[in-house]
Amino acid sequence: MKVPTPTVIICPGNGCSNIRQSNWYGIIYEKLIEKNIPCICKDFPDPLHARRDRWVPFMRSVAEESSPGDPSNVILVGHSSGAQAALRYTELYPVHGVVLVSATYSDLGDAHERMSGYYPQGDTNPYLFQDMLTNCKRECWYQFHSDDDPFIPLYEAEKIRDGLGLSSTYNMLSGRSHFFDYFDELETVIDVLISED
């Protein structure tokens, strides 16, 4: 029996109250739908604060609704705060694949980001990278970062890369800022993940 095509779930950055009109989310949604790849691009609750205790359960409900027979048959595409949510989601639940765009390791000393609940604080709230890799095999993780991101220094992304043990699926693309604009490489890696068994 043919395995259903994984559903792509777009996990936005914070501050997006209409995600189809924000950044590249609506563009990639339309491109995937045109290719008959199921995609969910809907507004997240608590868009300003993007709190972990609201976003991760919401993502789980979206996965269960979009793929009721197998909620693991999803690909999470997370940008900025959405990347943090994707990391924490996969500590708990299996997924088909993950694409991280502009992910950070720490809250960078920002109190608002700290309140979201994603980031390690000293010895508390550590990232459970091994659980993430148990729930999504290493070759199905992709990461994008830019060397001129105005918010997240490159070394922050590299700590995520190293925690996951990524090499060939880590992509440092020069001059892309915080990836506010659509980039073709995103569609390419989603196509690769769709074809993964």
Coordinates of N, CA and C in Angstrom, one line a residue:
M1 N 0.8 -1.2 0.0 CA 0.0 0.0 0.0 C 0.9 1.2 0.0
K2 N 0.6 2.2 -0.8 CA 1.3 3.4 -1.0 C 1.2 4.3 0.3
V3 N 2.3 4.8 0.8 CA 2.3 5.6 2.0 C 1.8 7.0 1.5
P4 N 0.9 7.6 2.3 CA 0.5 9.0 1.9 C 1.6 10.0 1.9
T5 N 1.5 11.0 1.1 CA 2.5 12.0 1.0 C 2.5 12.8 2.4
P6 N 3.7 13.0 3.0 CA 3.7 13.8 4.2 C 3.0 15.2 4.1
T7 N 2.4 15.6 5.1 CA 1.9 17.0 5.2 C 2.9 17.9 5.7
V8 N 3.1 19.0 5.0 CA 4.1 20.0 5.4 C 3.3 21.0 6.3
I9 N 3.8 21.3 7.5 CA 3.3 22.2 8.4 C 4.2 23.4 8.5
I10 N 3.7 24.6 8.1 CA 4.5 25.8 8.2 C 4.4 26.4 9.6
C11 N 5.5 26.5 10.3 CA 5.6 27.0 11.7 C 6.3 28.4 11.6
P12 N 5.5 29.5 11.8 CA 6.0 30.8 11.5 C 6.9 31.4 12.6
G13 N 7.5 32.5 12.3 CA 8.1 33.3 13.3 C 7.1 34.1 14.1
N14 N 7.5 34.6 15.3 CA 6.5 35.3 16.1 C 6.2 36.6 15.5
G15 N 5.1 37.2 15.9 CA 4.6 38.5 15.4 C 3.8 38.4 14.1
C16 N 3.5 37.2 13.6 CA 2.8 37.1 12.4 C 1.3 36.7 12.7
S17 N 0.5 37.7 12.5 CA -0.9 37.5 12.8 C -1.7 37.0 11.6
N18 N -1.1 37.1 10.4 CA -1.7 36.5 9.1 C -0.6 35.9 8.4
I19 N -0.3 34.6 8.6 CA 0.9 34.0 8.2 C 1.0 33.9 6.7
R20 N -0.1 33.7 6.0 CA -0.1 33.6 4.5 C 0.4 34.9 3.9
Q21 N 0.2 36.0 4.6 CA 0.7 37.3 4.1 C 2.1 37.7 4.6
S22 N 2.7 36.8 5.4 CA 3.9 37.1 6.1 C 5.1 36.4 5.5
N23 N 6.2 37.1 5.3 CA 7.5 36.5 4.8 C 7.2 35.6 3.6
W24 N 7.7 34.4 3.6 CA 7.6 33.5 2.4 C 6.5 32.4 2.6
Y25 N 5.8 32.5 3.7 CA 5.0 31.3 4.1 C 3.9 31.0 3.1
G26 N 3.2 32.1 2.7 CA 2.1 31.9 1.7 C 2.6 31.4 0.3
I27 N 3.8 31.9 0.0 CA 4.4 31.5 -1.3 C 4.7 30.0 -1.3
I28 N 5.4 29.5 -0.3 CA 5.7 28.1 -0.3 C 4.5 27.3 -0.2
Y29 N 3.5 27.8 0.5 CA 2.2 27.1 0.6 C 1.6 26.9 -0.8
E30 N 1.5 28.0 -1.6 CA 1.0 27.9 -2.9 C 1.8 27.0 -3.8
K31 N 3.1 27.0 -3.7 CA 3.9 26.2 -4.6 C 3.7 24.7 -4.3
L32 N 3.6 24.4 -3.0 CA 3.4 23.0 -2.6 C 2.0 22.5 -3.0
I33 N 1.0 23.3 -2.8 CA -0.4 22.9 -3.2 C -0.5 22.7 -4.7
E34 N 0.2 23.5 -5.5 CA 0.2 23.4 -6.9 C 0.8 22.0 -7.3
K35 N 1.7 21.5 -6.5 CA 2.3 20.1 -6.8 C 1.6 19.0 -6.1
N36 N 0.4 19.3 -5.5 CA -0.4 18.3 -4.8 C 0.3 17.8 -3.6
I37 N 1.2 18.6 -3.0 CA 1.8 18.2 -1.7 C 0.9 18.9 -0.6
P38 N 0.3 18.1 0.3 CA -0.5 18.7 1.3 C 0.3 19.6 2.2
C39 N -0.2 20.8 2.5 CA 0.5 21.8 3.3 C -0.5 22.5 4.2
I40 N -0.1 22.7 5.4 CA -0.9 23.5 6.4 C -0.2 24.8 6.6
C41 N -0.9 25.9 6.3 CA -0.3 27.3 6.6 C -1.4 28.1 7.2
K42 N -1.5 27.9 8.5 CA -2.6 28.6 9.3 C -2.0 29.4 10.4
D43 N -2.8 30.4 10.9 CA -2.3 31.2 12.0 C -2.1 30.4 13.2
F44 N -1.1 30.7 14.0 CA -0.8 30.1 15.2 C -1.4 30.9 16.4
P45 N -1.8 30.3 17.5 CA -2.2 31.1 18.6 C -1.1 31.9 19.2
D46 N -1.4 32.9 20.0 CA -0.4 33.6 20.7 C 0.7 34.1 19.8
P47 N 0.4 34.8 18.7 CA 1.4 35.1 17.7 C 2.5 36.0 18.2
L48 N 2.3 36.9 19.1 CA 3.3 37.8 19.5 C 4.3 37.1 20.4
H49 N 3.9 36.3 21.4 CA 4.8 35.7 22.3 C 5.3 34.3 21.9
A50 N 4.5 33.6 21.1 CA 4.9 32.3 20.6 C 5.3 31.3 21.6
R51 N 4.5 31.3 22.7 CA 4.9 30.5 23.9 C 4.9 29.0 23.6
R52 N 5.9 28.4 24.1 CA 6.0 26.9 23.9 C 4.8 26.1 24.3
D53 N 4.3 26.5 25.5 CA 3.2 25.7 26.0 C 1.9 25.9 25.2
R54 N 1.9 26.9 24.3 CA 0.7 27.0 23.4 C 1.0 26.5 22.0
W55 N 2.2 26.7 21.5 CA 2.6 26.4 20.2 C 2.8 24.9 20.0
V56 N 3.5 24.2 20.9 CA 3.7 22.8 20.7 C 2.4 22.0 20.7
P57 N 1.5 22.2 21.7 CA 0.2 21.5 21.6 C -0.6 21.8 20.4
F58 N -0.5 23.1 19.9 CA -1.2 23.5 18.7 C -0.7 22.7 17.5
M59 N 0.6 22.6 17.4 CA 1.3 21.9 16.3 C 0.9 20.4 16.4
R60 N 0.8 19.8 17.6 CA 0.3 18.5 17.7 C -1.1 18.3 17.2
S61 N -2.0 19.2 17.6 CA -3.3 19.1 17.1 C -3.4 19.2 15.6
V62 N -2.6 20.1 15.0 CA -2.6 20.2 13.5 C -2.1 18.9 12.9
A63 N -1.0 18.3 13.5 CA -0.5 17.0 12.9 C -1.6 15.9 13.0
E64 N -2.3 15.9 14.1 CA -3.3 14.8 14.3 C -4.5 15.1 13.3
E65 N -4.9 16.3 13.1 CA -6.0 16.6 12.2 C -5.6 16.4 10.7
S66 N -4.4 16.7 10.4 CA -4.0 16.6 9.0 C -3.6 15.2 8.6
S67 N -3.1 14.4 9.5 CA -2.7 13.1 9.2 C -3.2 12.1 10.3
P68 N -4.6 12.0 10.4 CA -5.2 11.3 11.6 C -4.7 9.8 11.7
G69 N -4.4 9.2 10.6 CA -3.9 7.8 10.8 C -2.5 7.7 11.2
D70 N -1.7 8.7 11.0 CA -0.3 8.7 11.4 C 0.2 10.1 11.5
P71 N 0.0 10.7 12.7 CA 0.4 12.1 12.9 C 1.9 12.3 12.8
S72 N 2.7 11.2 12.7 CA 4.1 11.4 12.5 C 4.4 11.7 11.0
N73 N 3.5 11.5 10.1 CA 3.7 11.7 8.7 C 3.6 13.2 8.3
V74 N 4.4 14.0 9.0 CA 4.4 15.4 8.7 C 5.9 15.9 8.6
I75 N 6.0 17.0 7.9 CA 7.3 17.7 7.8 C 7.1 19.1 8.4
L76 N 7.9 19.4 9.4 CA 7.8 20.7 10.0 C 8.8 21.7 9.4
V77 N 8.3 22.8 8.9 CA 9.1 23.9 8.4 C 9.0 25.0 9.3
G78 N 10.0 25.2 10.1 CA 10.0 26.2 11.2 C 10.9 27.4 10.9
H79 N 10.4 28.6 11.0 CA 11.2 29.8 10.8 C 11.3 30.6 12.1
S80 N 12.5 30.9 12.5 CA 12.7 31.8 13.7 C 12.1 31.1 14.9
S81 N 11.1 31.7 15.5 CA 10.4 31.1 16.7 C 9.8 29.8 16.3
G82 N 9.3 29.7 15.0 CA 8.8 28.4 14.6 C 9.8 27.3 14.5
A83 N 11.1 27.7 14.3 CA 12.2 26.7 14.3 C 12.4 26.2 15.7
Q84 N 12.3 27.1 16.7 CA 12.4 26.7 18.1 C 11.3 25.7 18.5
A85 N 10.1 26.1 18.0 CA 8.9 25.2 18.3 C 9.1 23.8 17.7
A86 N 9.7 23.8 16.5 CA 9.9 22.5 15.8 C 10.9 21.7 16.6
L87 N 11.9 22.3 17.1 CA 12.9 21.6 17.9 C 12.3 20.9 19.1
R88 N 11.5 21.7 19.8 CA 10.9 21.2 21.0 C 9.8 20.2 20.7
Y89 N 9.1 20.4 19.6 CA 8.0 19.4 19.2 C 8.7 18.0 19.0
T90 N 9.8 18.0 18.4 CA 10.4 16.7 18.0 C 11.1 16.1 19.2
E91 N 11.2 16.8 20.3 CA 11.7 16.1 21.6 C 10.6 15.1 22.0
L92 N 9.3 15.4 21.7 CA 8.2 14.7 22.2 C 7.6 13.7 21.2
Y93 N 7.6 14.1 19.9 CA 6.8 13.4 18.9 C 7.6 13.1 17.6
P94 N 7.4 11.9 17.0 CA 8.1 11.6 15.8 C 7.5 12.3 14.6
V95 N 8.4 12.7 13.7 CA 8.0 13.4 12.4 C 8.8 12.8 11.3
H96 N 8.3 13.1 10.1 CA 9.0 12.6 8.8 C 10.2 13.4 8.5
G97 N 10.2 14.7 8.8 CA 11.3 15.6 8.5 C 11.1 16.9 9.1
V98 N 12.3 17.7 9.2 CA 12.2 19.0 9.8 C 13.2 19.9 9.0
V99 N 12.7 21.1 8.7 CA 13.5 22.2 8.1 C 13.5 23.3 9.1
L100 N 14.7 23.7 9.5 CA 14.9 24.8 10.4 C 15.5 26.0 9.6
V101 N 14.8 27.1 9.8 CA 15.3 28.4 9.1 C 15.5 29.4 10.2
S102 N 16.7 29.9 10.3 CA 17.0 31.0 11.3 C 16.8 30.5 12.7
A103 N 17.3 29.4 13.0 CA 17.1 28.8 14.4 C 18.2 29.4 15.3
T104 N 17.9 29.6 16.6 CA 18.9 30.1 17.5 C 19.0 29.0 18.7
Y105 N 20.2 29.0 19.3 CA 20.3 28.1 20.5 C 19.8 28.8 21.8
S106 N 20.1 30.0 22.0 CA 19.8 30.7 23.2 C 18.8 31.8 23.0
D107 N 18.4 32.4 24.1 CA 17.5 33.6 24.0 C 18.3 34.9 23.8
L108 N 19.6 34.8 23.7 CA 20.4 36.0 23.4 C 20.2 37.1 24.4
G109 N 19.8 36.8 25.6 CA 19.7 37.8 26.6 C 18.4 38.6 26.5
D110 N 17.5 38.2 25.6 CA 16.2 38.9 25.4 C 15.2 38.4 26.3
A111 N 14.7 39.2 27.2 CA 13.7 38.8 28.2 C 12.4 38.3 27.6
H112 N 12.0 38.9 26.5 CA 10.7 38.5 25.8 C 10.9 37.1 25.2
E113 N 12.0 36.8 24.6 CA 12.3 35.5 24.1 C 12.4 34.5 25.2
R114 N 13.0 34.8 26.3 CA 13.2 33.9 27.4 C 11.8 33.5 27.9
M115 N 10.8 34.4 27.9 CA 9.5 34.1 28.4 C 8.8 33.0 27.5
S116 N 9.2 32.8 26.3 CA 8.6 31.9 25.4 C 8.7 30.5 25.9
G117 N 9.8 30.2 26.7 CA 10.0 28.9 27.2 C 10.8 27.9 26.4
Y118 N 11.4 28.3 25.3 CA 12.1 27.4 24.4 C 13.5 27.2 24.8
Y119 N 14.2 28.1 25.5 CA 15.6 28.2 25.6 C 16.2 27.6 26.9
P120 N 17.3 27.0 26.8 CA 18.0 26.5 28.0 C 18.4 27.7 28.9
Q121 N 18.3 27.5 30.2 CA 18.7 28.5 31.2 C 19.6 27.8 32.1
G122 N 20.9 28.0 31.9 CA 21.9 27.3 32.7 C 21.8 25.8 32.5
D123 N 21.6 25.1 33.6 CA 21.4 23.6 33.6 C 20.0 23.2 33.4
T124 N 19.0 24.2 33.4 CA 17.6 23.8 33.3 C 17.1 24.0 31.8
N125 N 16.1 23.2 31.5 CA 15.5 23.3 30.2 C 16.4 23.0 29.0
P126 N 17.3 22.0 29.1 CA 18.2 21.7 28.1 C 17.5 21.2 26.8
Y127 N 18.2 21.4 25.7 CA 17.7 20.7 24.5 C 18.0 19.2 24.5
L128 N 17.0 18.4 24.2 CA 17.1 17.0 24.2 C 17.4 16.5 22.8
F129 N 18.7 16.8 22.3 CA 19.0 16.5 20.9 C 18.9 15.0 20.6
Q130 N 19.2 14.1 21.5 CA 19.1 12.7 21.2 C 17.6 12.3 21.0
D131 N 16.7 12.8 21.8 CA 15.3 12.6 21.6 C 14.8 13.1 20.3
M132 N 15.3 14.3 19.9 CA 15.0 14.8 18.6 C 15.4 13.9 17.5
L133 N 16.6 13.3 17.6 CA 17.1 12.4 16.6 C 16.5 11.0 16.6
T134 N 16.0 10.6 17.7 CA 15.2 9.4 17.8 C 13.8 9.6 17.1
N135 N 13.3 10.8 17.2 CA 12.0 11.1 16.6 C 12.1 11.5 15.1
C136 N 13.3 11.9 14.6 CA 13.5 12.2 13.2 C 14.9 11.9 12.9
K137 N 15.1 11.0 12.0 CA 16.5 10.6 11.7 C 17.3 11.7 11.1
R138 N 18.6 11.7 11.4 CA 19.5 12.8 11.2 C 19.4 13.3 9.7
E139 N 19.4 12.4 8.8 CA 19.4 12.8 7.3 C 18.1 13.5 6.9
C140 N 17.1 13.5 7.8 CA 15.8 14.2 7.5 C 15.7 15.5 8.2
W141 N 16.8 16.0 8.7 CA 16.9 17.4 9.3 C 17.7 18.3 8.3
Y142 N 17.1 19.4 8.0 CA 17.8 20.4 7.2 C 17.8 21.7 8.0
Q143 N 18.8 22.5 7.8 CA 19.0 23.8 8.5 C 19.5 24.8 7.6
F144 N 18.9 26.0 7.6 CA 19.3 27.2 6.9 C 19.7 28.3 7.8
H145 N 20.8 29.0 7.5 CA 21.1 30.2 8.3 C 21.9 31.1 7.3
S146 N 22.0 32.4 7.7 CA 22.7 33.3 6.9 C 23.8 34.0 7.7
D147 N 24.9 34.4 7.1 CA 26.0 35.0 7.8 C 25.7 36.4 8.1
D148 N 24.6 37.0 7.7 CA 24.3 38.4 8.0 C 23.0 38.5 8.7
D149 N 22.5 37.5 9.4 CA 21.3 37.5 10.1 C 21.4 38.6 11.2
P150 N 20.5 39.6 11.1 CA 20.7 40.8 12.1 C 20.3 40.4 13.5
F151 N 19.6 39.3 13.7 CA 19.1 38.9 15.0 C 19.9 37.8 15.6
I152 N 20.3 36.8 14.8 CA 20.8 35.6 15.3 C 22.2 35.4 14.8
P153 N 23.3 35.5 15.6 CA 24.6 35.3 15.1 C 24.8 33.9 14.6
L154 N 25.8 33.7 13.7 CA 26.0 32.4 13.0 C 26.4 31.4 14.1
Y155 N 27.1 31.7 15.1 CA 27.5 30.8 16.1 C 26.3 30.1 16.8
E156 N 25.2 30.8 16.9 CA 24.0 30.3 17.5 C 23.5 29.1 16.7
A157 N 23.4 29.4 15.4 CA 22.9 28.3 14.5 C 23.9 27.1 14.5
E158 N 25.2 27.4 14.6 CA 26.1 26.3 14.6 C 26.0 25.4 15.8
K159 N 25.6 26.0 16.9 CA 25.4 25.2 18.1 C 24.2 24.2 17.9
I160 N 23.2 24.7 17.2 CA 22.1 23.8 16.9 C 22.6 22.7 15.9
R161 N 23.3 23.1 14.9 CA 23.9 22.2 13.9 C 24.7 21.1 14.6
D162 N 25.5 21.5 15.5 CA 26.4 20.6 16.2 C 25.6 19.7 17.2
G163 N 24.6 20.2 17.8 CA 23.8 19.4 18.7 C 23.1 18.3 18.0
L164 N 22.7 18.6 16.7 CA 22.0 17.6 15.9 C 23.0 16.7 15.1
G165 N 24.2 17.2 15.1 CA 25.2 16.4 14.3 C 25.0 16.5 12.8
L166 N 24.6 17.7 12.4 CA 24.3 17.9 10.9 C 25.6 18.3 10.2
S167 N 25.7 17.9 9.0 CA 26.8 18.3 8.1 C 26.3 18.7 6.7
S168 N 26.0 17.7 5.9 CA 25.7 18.0 4.5 C 24.3 18.7 4.4
T169 N 23.5 18.5 5.5 CA 22.1 19.1 5.4 C 22.1 20.5 6.1
Y170 N 23.2 21.0 6.5 CA 23.3 22.3 7.1 C 23.7 23.3 6.0
N171 N 22.9 24.3 5.8 CA 23.1 25.2 4.7 C 23.3 26.7 5.2
M172 N 24.5 27.2 5.1 CA 24.8 28.6 5.4 C 24.8 29.3 4.1
L173 N 23.7 30.1 3.9 CA 23.6 30.9 2.6 C 23.9 32.3 2.9
S174 N 24.9 32.8 2.2 CA 25.4 34.2 2.5 C 24.4 35.3 2.0
G175 N 24.3 36.3 2.8 CA 23.5 37.5 2.4 C 22.0 37.3 2.4
R176 N 21.4 36.4 3.2 CA 20.0 36.2 3.2 C 19.3 36.8 4.4
S177 N 20.0 37.5 5.2 CA 19.5 38.2 6.4 C 18.8 37.2 7.3
H178 N 17.5 37.5 7.7 CA 16.8 36.6 8.6 C 15.8 35.7 7.8
F179 N 16.1 35.6 6.5 CA 15.2 34.8 5.6 C 13.8 35.3 5.6
F180 N 13.6 36.6 5.4 CA 12.3 37.2 5.3 C 11.7 36.9 3.9
D181 N 12.6 36.7 2.9 CA 12.1 36.5 1.5 C 12.1 35.1 1.1
Y182 N 11.3 34.7 0.2 CA 11.3 33.4 -0.4 C 12.6 33.0 -0.9
F183 N 13.0 31.7 -0.8 CA 14.2 31.2 -1.3 C 14.0 29.8 -1.9
D184 N 14.5 29.6 -3.1 CA 14.2 28.4 -3.9 C 14.7 27.1 -3.2
E185 N 15.8 27.3 -2.4 CA 16.4 26.1 -1.7 C 15.4 25.4 -0.8
L186 N 14.5 26.2 -0.3 CA 13.5 25.6 0.7 C 12.6 24.6 -0.1
E187 N 12.1 25.0 -1.2 CA 11.3 24.0 -2.0 C 12.1 22.8 -2.4
T188 N 13.4 23.0 -2.7 CA 14.2 21.9 -3.1 C 14.3 20.8 -2.0
V189 N 14.6 21.3 -0.7 CA 14.8 20.3 0.4 C 13.5 19.7 0.8
I190 N 12.4 20.4 0.6 CA 11.1 19.8 0.9 C 10.8 18.7 -0.1
D191 N 11.1 18.9 -1.3 CA 11.0 17.8 -2.4 C 11.8 16.6 -2.0
V192 N 13.1 16.9 -1.5 CA 13.9 15.8 -1.1 C 13.3 15.0 0.1
L193 N 12.8 15.7 1.0 CA 12.2 15.1 2.2 C 10.9 14.3 1.8
I194 N 10.1 14.8 0.9 CA 8.9 14.1 0.4 C 9.3 12.8 -0.2
S195 N 10.5 12.7 -0.9 CA 10.9 11.5 -1.5 C 11.5 10.5 -0.6
E196 N 11.9 10.9 0.6 CA 12.5 10.0 1.6 C 11.5 8.9 2.1
D197 N 12.0 7.7 2.2 CA 11.2 6.6 2.8 C 11.2 6.7 4.3

